[in-house]
Amino acid sequence: MSTSAHTSHAADAIASDRTVTDRLVEANGRYAAAFTDPGMDARPVLNVAVVACMDARLDLHRALGLELGDCHTIRNAGGVVTDDVIRSLTISQRALGTRSVVLIHHTGCGLESLTEDFRHELEMEVGQRPSWAVEAFRDVEQDVRQSMQRVRTSPFLLHTHDVRGFVFDVTTGLLREIDPA
């Protein structure tokens, strides 16, 4: 979506007092009206799970040439391998047949500007300490290596031989592979 189209959608939602969620639900109605069941099950055709950052600038399917049904996509802040990512990968592999894992971080990630102080500030604001770590980092390549290591050493995962990590450049659209060593 172009910036002008994006701005237009945002302006339309504000001008009509509709929420963004209202606009999304309306778009789903149009989508569903033309929808036909693709006849797929939950097993990804390419037997791959992609773990990536939730950043809105990453259009993973287009960037990787993927179609509906090709992969499992697991996204979170930073694309870091957390316990919940291991949970999802374990289900993906053991119940749904994936064998490869692709990890994608990116340039200009918001986690590079945060620290664990974010968690402490949140605790002070709401009166409860979050049970999760921020997983902030300063070196995106090192964080990709750490994520690869977490996948490769998990006792819950069956397939840890084909785990590769990349940094996606948000200005060029290119992936740069990270050496795990």
PDB file of N, CA, C and O in Angstrom, residues 20-81:
ATOM      1  N   VAL A  20     -10.688   1.969  13.331  1.00  0.00           N
ATOM      2  CA  VAL A  20      -9.889   1.147  12.429  1.00  0.00           C
ATOM      3  C   VAL A  20     -10.447  -0.271  12.412  1.00  0.00           C
ATOM      4  O   VAL A  20     -10.541  -0.902  11.355  1.00  0.00           O
ATOM      5  N   THR A  21     -10.858  -0.762  13.566  1.00  0.00           N
ATOM      6  CA  THR A  21     -11.423  -2.117  13.623  1.00  0.00           C
ATOM      7  C   THR A  21     -12.698  -2.207  12.795  1.00  0.00           C
ATOM      8  O   THR A  21     -12.921  -3.202  12.097  1.00  0.00           O
ATOM      9  N   ASP A  22     -13.535  -1.156  12.829  1.00  0.00           N
ATOM     10  CA  ASP A  22     -14.731  -1.154  11.979  1.00  0.00           C
ATOM     11  C   ASP A  22     -14.339  -1.303  10.516  1.00  0.00           C
ATOM     12  O   ASP A  22     -14.956  -2.067   9.768  1.00  0.00           O
ATOM     13  N   ARG A  23     -13.310  -0.571  10.097  1.00  0.00           N
ATOM     14  CA  ARG A  23     -12.855  -0.629   8.708  1.00  0.00           C
ATOM     15  C   ARG A  23     -12.342  -2.027   8.358  1.00  0.00           C
ATOM     16  O   ARG A  23     -12.617  -2.557   7.285  1.00  0.00           O
ATOM     17  N   LEU A  24     -11.630  -2.648   9.288  1.00  0.00           N
ATOM     18  CA  LEU A  24     -11.111  -3.995   9.051  1.00  0.00           C
ATOM     19  C   LEU A  24     -12.243  -5.010   8.927  1.00  0.00           C
ATOM     20  O   LEU A  24     -12.211  -5.902   8.063  1.00  0.00           O
ATOM     21  N   VAL A  25     -13.248  -4.890   9.781  1.00  0.00           N
ATOM     22  CA  VAL A  25     -14.392  -5.808   9.732  1.00  0.00           C
ATOM     23  C   VAL A  25     -15.146  -5.632   8.417  1.00  0.00           C
ATOM     24  O   VAL A  25     -15.564  -6.617   7.787  1.00  0.00           O
ATOM     25  N   GLU A  26     -15.305  -4.392   7.962  1.00  0.00           N
ATOM     26  CA  GLU A  26     -15.954  -4.151   6.672  1.00  0.00           C
ATOM     27  C   GLU A  26     -15.134  -4.756   5.529  1.00  0.00           C
ATOM     28  O   GLU A  26     -15.696  -5.360   4.607  1.00  0.00           O
ATOM     29  N   ALA A  27     -13.840  -4.598   5.577  1.00  0.00           N
ATOM     30  CA  ALA A  27     -12.976  -5.188   4.554  1.00  0.00           C
ATOM     31  C   ALA A  27     -13.103  -6.701   4.563  1.00  0.00           C
ATOM     32  O   ALA A  27     -13.113  -7.347   3.511  1.00  0.00           O
ATOM     33  N   ASN A  28     -13.236  -7.293   5.748  1.00  0.00           N
ATOM     34  CA  ASN A  28     -13.406  -8.734   5.822  1.00  0.00           C
ATOM     35  C   ASN A  28     -14.707  -9.177   5.175  1.00  0.00           C
ATOM     36  O   ASN A  28     -14.758 -10.219   4.525  1.00  0.00           O
ATOM     37  N   GLY A  29     -15.747  -8.382   5.343  1.00  0.00           N
ATOM     38  CA  GLY A  29     -17.017  -8.711   4.696  1.00  0.00           C
ATOM     39  C   GLY A  29     -16.874  -8.777   3.188  1.00  0.00           C
ATOM     40  O   GLY A  29     -17.402  -9.693   2.538  1.00  0.00           O
ATOM     41  N   ARG A  30     -16.129  -7.821   2.607  1.00  0.00           N
ATOM     42  CA  ARG A  30     -15.890  -7.829   1.157  1.00  0.00           C
ATOM     43  C   ARG A  30     -15.043  -9.040   0.761  1.00  0.00           C
ATOM     44  O   ARG A  30     -15.312  -9.706  -0.244  1.00  0.00           O
ATOM     45  N   TYR A  31     -14.043  -9.337   1.570  1.00  0.00           N
ATOM     46  CA  TYR A  31     -13.180 -10.498   1.316  1.00  0.00           C
ATOM     47  C   TYR A  31     -13.999 -11.791   1.367  1.00  0.00           C
ATOM     48  O   TYR A  31     -13.916 -12.643   0.474  1.00  0.00           O
ATOM     49  N   ALA A  32     -14.816 -11.940   2.396  1.00  0.00           N
ATOM     50  CA  ALA A  32     -15.597 -13.161   2.584  1.00  0.00           C
ATOM     51  C   ALA A  32     -16.625 -13.346   1.474  1.00  0.00           C
ATOM     52  O   ALA A  32     -16.929 -14.479   1.094  1.00  0.00           O
ATOM     53  N   ALA A  33     -17.135 -12.251   0.938  1.00  0.00           N
ATOM     54  CA  ALA A  33     -18.135 -12.342  -0.132  1.00  0.00           C
ATOM     55  C   ALA A  33     -17.569 -13.022  -1.375  1.00  0.00           C
ATOM     56  O   ALA A  33     -18.303 -13.688  -2.109  1.00  0.00           O
ATOM     57  N   ALA A  34     -16.276 -12.874  -1.601  1.00  0.00           N
ATOM     58  CA  ALA A  34     -15.643 -13.487  -2.770  1.00  0.00           C
ATOM     59  C   ALA A  34     -14.807 -14.717  -2.403  1.00  0.00           C
ATOM     60  O   ALA A  34     -14.176 -15.315  -3.266  1.00  0.00           O
ATOM     61  N   PHE A  35     -14.824 -15.092  -1.148  1.00  0.00           N
ATOM     62  CA  PHE A  35     -13.960 -16.166  -0.649  1.00  0.00           C
ATOM     63  C   PHE A  35     -14.449 -17.534  -1.098  1.00  0.00           C
ATOM     64  O   PHE A  35     -15.639 -17.814  -1.099  1.00  0.00           O
ATOM     65  N   THR A  36     -13.507 -18.372  -1.484  1.00  0.00           N
ATOM     66  CA  THR A  36     -13.794 -19.783  -1.713  1.00  0.00           C
ATOM     67  C   THR A  36     -12.793 -20.586  -0.903  1.00  0.00           C
ATOM     68  O   THR A  36     -11.615 -20.227  -0.824  1.00  0.00           O
ATOM     69  N   ASP A  37     -13.256 -21.644  -0.312  1.00  0.00           N
ATOM     70  CA  ASP A  37     -12.402 -22.491   0.521  1.00  0.00           C
ATOM     71  C   ASP A  37     -11.261 -23.036  -0.325  1.00  0.00           C
ATOM     72  O   ASP A  37     -11.496 -23.723  -1.323  1.00  0.00           O
ATOM     73  N   PRO A  38      -9.994 -22.745   0.074  1.00  0.00           N
ATOM     74  CA  PRO A  38      -8.868 -23.238  -0.728  1.00  0.00           C
ATOM     75  C   PRO A  38      -8.615 -24.730  -0.555  1.00  0.00           C
ATOM     76  O   PRO A  38      -7.765 -25.293  -1.239  1.00  0.00           O
ATOM     77  N   GLY A  39      -9.341 -25.382   0.350  1.00  0.00           N
ATOM     78  CA  GLY A  39      -9.207 -26.818   0.523  1.00  0.00           C
ATOM     79  C   GLY A  39      -7.900 -27.252   1.153  1.00  0.00           C
ATOM     80  O   GLY A  39      -7.411 -28.345   0.898  1.00  0.00           O
ATOM     81  N   MET A  40      -7.312 -26.388   1.960  1.00  0.00           N
ATOM     82  CA  MET A  40      -6.033 -26.692   2.612  1.00  0.00           C
ATOM     83  C   MET A  40      -6.268 -27.114   4.054  1.00  0.00           C
ATOM     84  O   MET A  40      -7.297 -26.803   4.632  1.00  0.00           O
ATOM     85  N   ASP A  41      -5.264 -27.790   4.602  1.00  0.00           N
ATOM     86  CA  ASP A  41      -5.284 -27.987   6.040  1.00  0.00           C
ATOM     87  C   ASP A  41      -4.185 -27.101   6.641  1.00  0.00           C
ATOM     88  O   ASP A  41      -3.588 -26.293   5.939  1.00  0.00           O
ATOM     89  N   ALA A  42      -3.926 -27.249   7.925  1.00  0.00           N
ATOM     90  CA  ALA A  42      -2.989 -26.355   8.611  1.00  0.00           C
ATOM     91  C   ALA A  42      -1.515 -26.680   8.353  1.00  0.00           C
ATOM     92  O   ALA A  42      -0.636 -25.935   8.775  1.00  0.00           O
ATOM     93  N   ARG A  43      -1.249 -27.785   7.670  1.00  0.00           N
ATOM     94  CA  ARG A  43       0.142 -28.152   7.391  1.00  0.00           C
ATOM     95  C   ARG A  43       0.700 -27.287   6.261  1.00  0.00           C
ATOM     96  O   ARG A  43       0.160 -27.288   5.162  1.00  0.00           O
ATOM     97  N   PRO A  44       1.791 -26.567   6.515  1.00  0.00           N
ATOM     98  CA  PRO A  44       2.338 -25.719   5.456  1.00  0.00           C
ATOM     99  C   PRO A  44       2.964 -26.548   4.339  1.00  0.00           C
ATOM    100  O   PRO A  44       3.698 -27.502   4.586  1.00  0.00           O
ATOM    101  N   VAL A  45       2.663 -26.167   3.119  1.00  0.00           N
ATOM    102  CA  VAL A  45       3.108 -26.881   1.925  1.00  0.00           C
ATOM    103  C   VAL A  45       4.626 -27.015   1.878  1.00  0.00           C
ATOM    104  O   VAL A  45       5.163 -28.059   1.502  1.00  0.00           O
ATOM    105  N   LEU A  46       5.344 -25.960   2.263  1.00  0.00           N
ATOM    106  CA  LEU A  46       6.811 -25.979   2.180  1.00  0.00           C
ATOM    107  C   LEU A  46       7.491 -26.514   3.446  1.00  0.00           C
ATOM    108  O   LEU A  46       8.717 -26.520   3.536  1.00  0.00           O
ATOM    109  N   ASN A  47       6.708 -26.945   4.418  1.00  0.00           N
ATOM    110  CA  ASN A  47       7.236 -27.499   5.674  1.00  0.00           C
ATOM    111  C   ASN A  47       8.219 -26.549   6.356  1.00  0.00           C
ATOM    112  O   ASN A  47       9.238 -26.977   6.888  1.00  0.00           O
ATOM    113  N   VAL A  48       7.895 -25.262   6.343  1.00  0.00           N
ATOM    114  CA  VAL A  48       8.779 -24.266   6.942  1.00  0.00           C
ATOM    115  C   VAL A  48       7.978 -23.361   7.873  1.00  0.00           C
ATOM    116  O   VAL A  48       6.810 -23.064   7.612  1.00  0.00           O
ATOM    117  N   ALA A  49       8.638 -22.944   8.945  1.00  0.00           N
ATOM    118  CA  ALA A  49       8.086 -21.939   9.852  1.00  0.00           C
ATOM    119  C   ALA A  49       9.000 -20.722   9.794  1.00  0.00           C
ATOM    120  O   ALA A  49      10.225 -20.851   9.856  1.00  0.00           O
ATOM    121  N   VAL A  50       8.409 -19.553   9.651  1.00  0.00           N
ATOM    122  CA  VAL A  50       9.148 -18.307   9.604  1.00  0.00           C
ATOM    123  C   VAL A  50       8.849 -17.530  10.883  1.00  0.00           C
ATOM    124  O   VAL A  50       7.684 -17.294  11.208  1.00  0.00           O
ATOM    125  N   VAL A  51       9.908 -17.152  11.598  1.00  0.00           N
ATOM    126  CA  VAL A  51       9.776 -16.337  12.807  1.00  0.00           C
ATOM    127  C   VAL A  51      10.312 -14.958  12.463  1.00  0.00           C
ATOM    128  O   VAL A  51      11.459 -14.830  12.023  1.00  0.00           O
ATOM    129  N   ALA A  52       9.489 -13.938  12.643  1.00  0.00           N
ATOM    130  CA  ALA A  52       9.893 -12.592  12.243  1.00  0.00           C
ATOM    131  C   ALA A  52       9.327 -11.550  13.191  1.00  0.00           C
ATOM    132  O   ALA A  52       8.419 -11.824  13.983  1.00  0.00           O
ATOM    133  N   CYS A  53       9.849 -10.355  13.048  1.00  0.00           N
ATOM    134  CA  CYS A  53       9.367  -9.219  13.817  1.00  0.00           C
ATOM    135  C   CYS A  53       7.962  -8.846  13.356  1.00  0.00           C
ATOM    136  O   CYS A  53       7.593  -9.045  12.201  1.00  0.00           O
ATOM    137  N   MET A  54       7.215  -8.227  14.253  1.00  0.00           N
ATOM    138  CA  MET A  54       5.856  -7.796  13.943  1.00  0.00           C
ATOM    139  C   MET A  54       5.825  -6.469  13.193  1.00  0.00           C
ATOM    140  O   MET A  54       4.757  -5.990  12.820  1.00  0.00           O
ATOM    141  N   ASP A  55       6.980  -5.872  12.938  1.00  0.00           N
ATOM    142  CA  ASP A  55       7.073  -4.562  12.294  1.00  0.00           C
ATOM    143  C   ASP A  55       6.205  -4.510  11.039  1.00  0.00           C
ATOM    144  O   ASP A  55       6.275  -5.403  10.187  1.00  0.00           O
ATOM    145  N   ALA A  56       5.407  -3.463  10.928  1.00  0.00           N
ATOM    146  CA  ALA A  56       4.467  -3.318   9.820  1.00  0.00           C
ATOM    147  C   ALA A  56       5.149  -3.130   8.467  1.00  0.00           C
ATOM    148  O   ALA A  56       4.504  -3.276   7.427  1.00  0.00           O
ATOM    149  N   ARG A  57       6.441  -2.828   8.460  1.00  0.00           N
ATOM    150  CA  ARG A  57       7.156  -2.653   7.191  1.00  0.00           C
ATOM    151  C   ARG A  57       7.553  -3.966   6.540  1.00  0.00           C
ATOM    152  O   ARG A  57       7.984  -3.986   5.388  1.00  0.00           O
ATOM    153  N   LEU A  58       7.402  -5.085   7.246  1.00  0.00           N
ATOM    154  CA  LEU A  58       7.802  -6.384   6.712  1.00  0.00           C
ATOM    155  C   LEU A  58       6.600  -7.101   6.104  1.00  0.00           C
ATOM    156  O   LEU A  58       5.713  -7.564   6.820  1.00  0.00           O
ATOM    157  N   ASP A  59       6.567  -7.176   4.788  1.00  0.00           N
ATOM    158  CA  ASP A  59       5.548  -7.923   4.064  1.00  0.00           C
ATOM    159  C   ASP A  59       6.194  -9.271   3.726  1.00  0.00           C
ATOM    160  O   ASP A  59       6.726  -9.470   2.626  1.00  0.00           O
ATOM    161  N   LEU A  60       6.177 -10.165   4.694  1.00  0.00           N
ATOM    162  CA  LEU A  60       6.934 -11.411   4.584  1.00  0.00           C
ATOM    163  C   LEU A  60       6.565 -12.257   3.379  1.00  0.00           C
ATOM    164  O   LEU A  60       7.446 -12.782   2.698  1.00  0.00           O
ATOM    165  N   HIS A  61       5.303 -12.434   3.132  1.00  0.00           N
ATOM    166  CA  HIS A  61       4.918 -13.289   2.013  1.00  0.00           C
ATOM    167  C   HIS A  61       5.436 -12.738   0.693  1.00  0.00           C
ATOM    168  O   HIS A  61       5.986 -13.481  -0.118  1.00  0.00           O
ATOM    169  N   ARG A  62       5.292 -11.455   0.477  1.00  0.00           N
ATOM    170  CA  ARG A  62       5.804 -10.875  -0.775  1.00  0.00           C
ATOM    171  C   ARG A  62       7.318 -10.907  -0.808  1.00  0.00           C
ATOM    172  O   ARG A  62       7.916 -11.226  -1.834  1.00  0.00           O
ATOM    173  N   ALA A  63       7.964 -10.578   0.301  1.00  0.00           N
ATOM    174  CA  ALA A  63       9.429 -10.521   0.341  1.00  0.00           C
ATOM    175  C   ALA A  63      10.058 -11.889   0.099  1.00  0.00           C
ATOM    176  O   ALA A  63      11.161 -11.985  -0.447  1.00  0.00           O
ATOM    177  N   LEU A  64       9.368 -12.944   0.495  1.00  0.00           N
ATOM    178  CA  LEU A  64       9.912 -14.302   0.368  1.00  0.00           C
ATOM    179  C   LEU A  64       9.271 -15.096  -0.768  1.00  0.00           C
ATOM    180  O   LEU A  64       9.588 -16.274  -0.958  1.00  0.00           O
ATOM    181  N   GLY A  65       8.373 -14.492  -1.506  1.00  0.00           N
ATOM    182  CA  GLY A  65       7.722 -15.186  -2.615  1.00  0.00           C
ATOM    183  C   GLY A  65       6.809 -16.307  -2.153  1.00  0.00           C
ATOM    184  O   GLY A  65       6.693 -17.333  -2.832  1.00  0.00           O
ATOM    185  N   LEU A  66       6.152 -16.110  -1.038  1.00  0.00           N
ATOM    186  CA  LEU A  66       5.299 -17.149  -0.462  1.00  0.00           C
ATOM    187  C   LEU A  66       3.834 -16.928  -0.827  1.00  0.00           C
ATOM    188  O   LEU A  66       3.382 -15.798  -0.983  1.00  0.00           O
ATOM    189  N   GLU A  67       3.116 -18.032  -0.911  1.00  0.00           N
ATOM    190  CA  GLU A  67       1.677 -18.010  -1.178  1.00  0.00           C
ATOM    191  C   GLU A  67       0.949 -18.521   0.061  1.00  0.00           C
ATOM    192  O   GLU A  67       1.551 -19.147   0.938  1.00  0.00           O
ATOM    193  N   LEU A  68      -0.357 -18.306   0.080  1.00  0.00           N
ATOM    194  CA  LEU A  68      -1.192 -18.821   1.150  1.00  0.00           C
ATOM    195  C   LEU A  68      -0.961 -20.330   1.296  1.00  0.00           C
ATOM    196  O   LEU A  68      -0.977 -21.055   0.301  1.00  0.00           O
ATOM    197  N   GLY A  69      -0.716 -20.755   2.518  1.00  0.00           N
ATOM    198  CA  GLY A  69      -0.525 -22.183   2.771  1.00  0.00           C
ATOM    199  C   GLY A  69       0.910 -22.666   2.703  1.00  0.00           C
ATOM    200  O   GLY A  69       1.188 -23.820   3.012  1.00  0.00           O
ATOM    201  N   ASP A  70       1.838 -21.799   2.301  1.00  0.00           N
ATOM    202  CA  ASP A  70       3.233 -22.227   2.153  1.00  0.00           C
ATOM    203  C   ASP A  70       3.960 -22.412   3.481  1.00  0.00           C
ATOM    204  O   ASP A  70       4.825 -23.278   3.600  1.00  0.00           O
ATOM    205  N   CYS A  71       3.673 -21.571   4.478  1.00  0.00           N
ATOM    206  CA  CYS A  71       4.466 -21.603   5.705  1.00  0.00           C
ATOM    207  C   CYS A  71       3.624 -21.257   6.924  1.00  0.00           C
ATOM    208  O   CYS A  71       2.503 -20.765   6.796  1.00  0.00           O
ATOM    209  N   HIS A  72       4.181 -21.532   8.080  1.00  0.00           N
ATOM    210  CA  HIS A  72       3.663 -20.984   9.326  1.00  0.00           C
ATOM    211  C   HIS A  72       4.427 -19.694   9.574  1.00  0.00           C
ATOM    212  O   HIS A  72       5.646 -19.654   9.380  1.00  0.00           O
ATOM    213  N   THR A  73       3.734 -18.664   9.987  1.00  0.00           N
ATOM    214  CA  THR A  73       4.369 -17.386  10.280  1.00  0.00           C
ATOM    215  C   THR A  73       4.140 -17.055  11.742  1.00  0.00           C
ATOM    216  O   THR A  73       2.991 -16.995  12.198  1.00  0.00           O
ATOM    217  N   ILE A  74       5.234 -16.862  12.468  1.00  0.00           N
ATOM    218  CA  ILE A  74       5.182 -16.544  13.894  1.00  0.00           C
ATOM    219  C   ILE A  74       5.845 -15.190  14.060  1.00  0.00           C
ATOM    220  O   ILE A  74       7.010 -15.023  13.703  1.00  0.00           O
ATOM    221  N   ARG A  75       5.096 -14.219  14.578  1.00  0.00           N
ATOM    222  CA  ARG A  75       5.631 -12.863  14.679  1.00  0.00           C
ATOM    223  C   ARG A  75       5.493 -12.343  16.103  1.00  0.00           C
ATOM    224  O   ARG A  75       4.501 -12.625  16.777  1.00  0.00           O
ATOM    225  N   ASN A  76       6.502 -11.576  16.503  1.00  0.00           N
ATOM    226  CA  ASN A  76       6.461 -10.885  17.787  1.00  0.00           C
ATOM    227  C   ASN A  76       7.384  -9.676  17.712  1.00  0.00           C
ATOM    228  O   ASN A  76       8.062  -9.464  16.703  1.00  0.00           O
ATOM    229  N   ALA A  77       7.421  -8.897  18.753  1.00  0.00           N
ATOM    230  CA  ALA A  77       8.295  -7.726  18.794  1.00  0.00           C
ATOM    231  C   ALA A  77       9.747  -8.197  18.714  1.00  0.00           C
ATOM    232  O   ALA A  77      10.216  -8.943  19.572  1.00  0.00           O
ATOM    233  N   GLY A  78      10.432  -7.797  17.675  1.00  0.00           N
ATOM    234  CA  GLY A  78      11.829  -8.144  17.484  1.00  0.00           C
ATOM    235  C   GLY A  78      12.072  -9.448  16.750  1.00  0.00           C
ATOM    236  O   GLY A  78      13.178  -9.701  16.300  1.00  0.00           O
ATOM    237  N   GLY A  79      11.063 -10.288  16.643  1.00  0.00           N
ATOM    238  CA  GLY A  79      11.268 -11.592  16.018  1.00  0.00           C
ATOM    239  C   GLY A  79      12.155 -12.502  16.853  1.00  0.00           C
ATOM    240  O   GLY A  79      12.724 -13.465  16.340  1.00  0.00           O
ATOM    241  N   VAL A  80      12.254 -12.207  18.142  1.00  0.00           N
ATOM    242  CA  VAL A  80      13.149 -12.975  19.004  1.00  0.00           C
ATOM    243  C   VAL A  80      12.521 -14.316  19.381  1.00  0.00           C
ATOM    244  O   VAL A  80      11.298 -14.456  19.421  1.00  0.00           O
ATOM    245  N   VAL A  81      13.371 -15.285  19.626  1.00  0.00           N
ATOM    246  CA  VAL A  81      12.895 -16.612  20.003  1.00  0.00           C
ATOM    247  C   VAL A  81      12.695 -16.633  21.516  1.00  0.00           C
ATOM    248  O   VAL A  81      13.635 -16.706  22.290  1.00  0.00           O
TER     249      VAL A  81
END
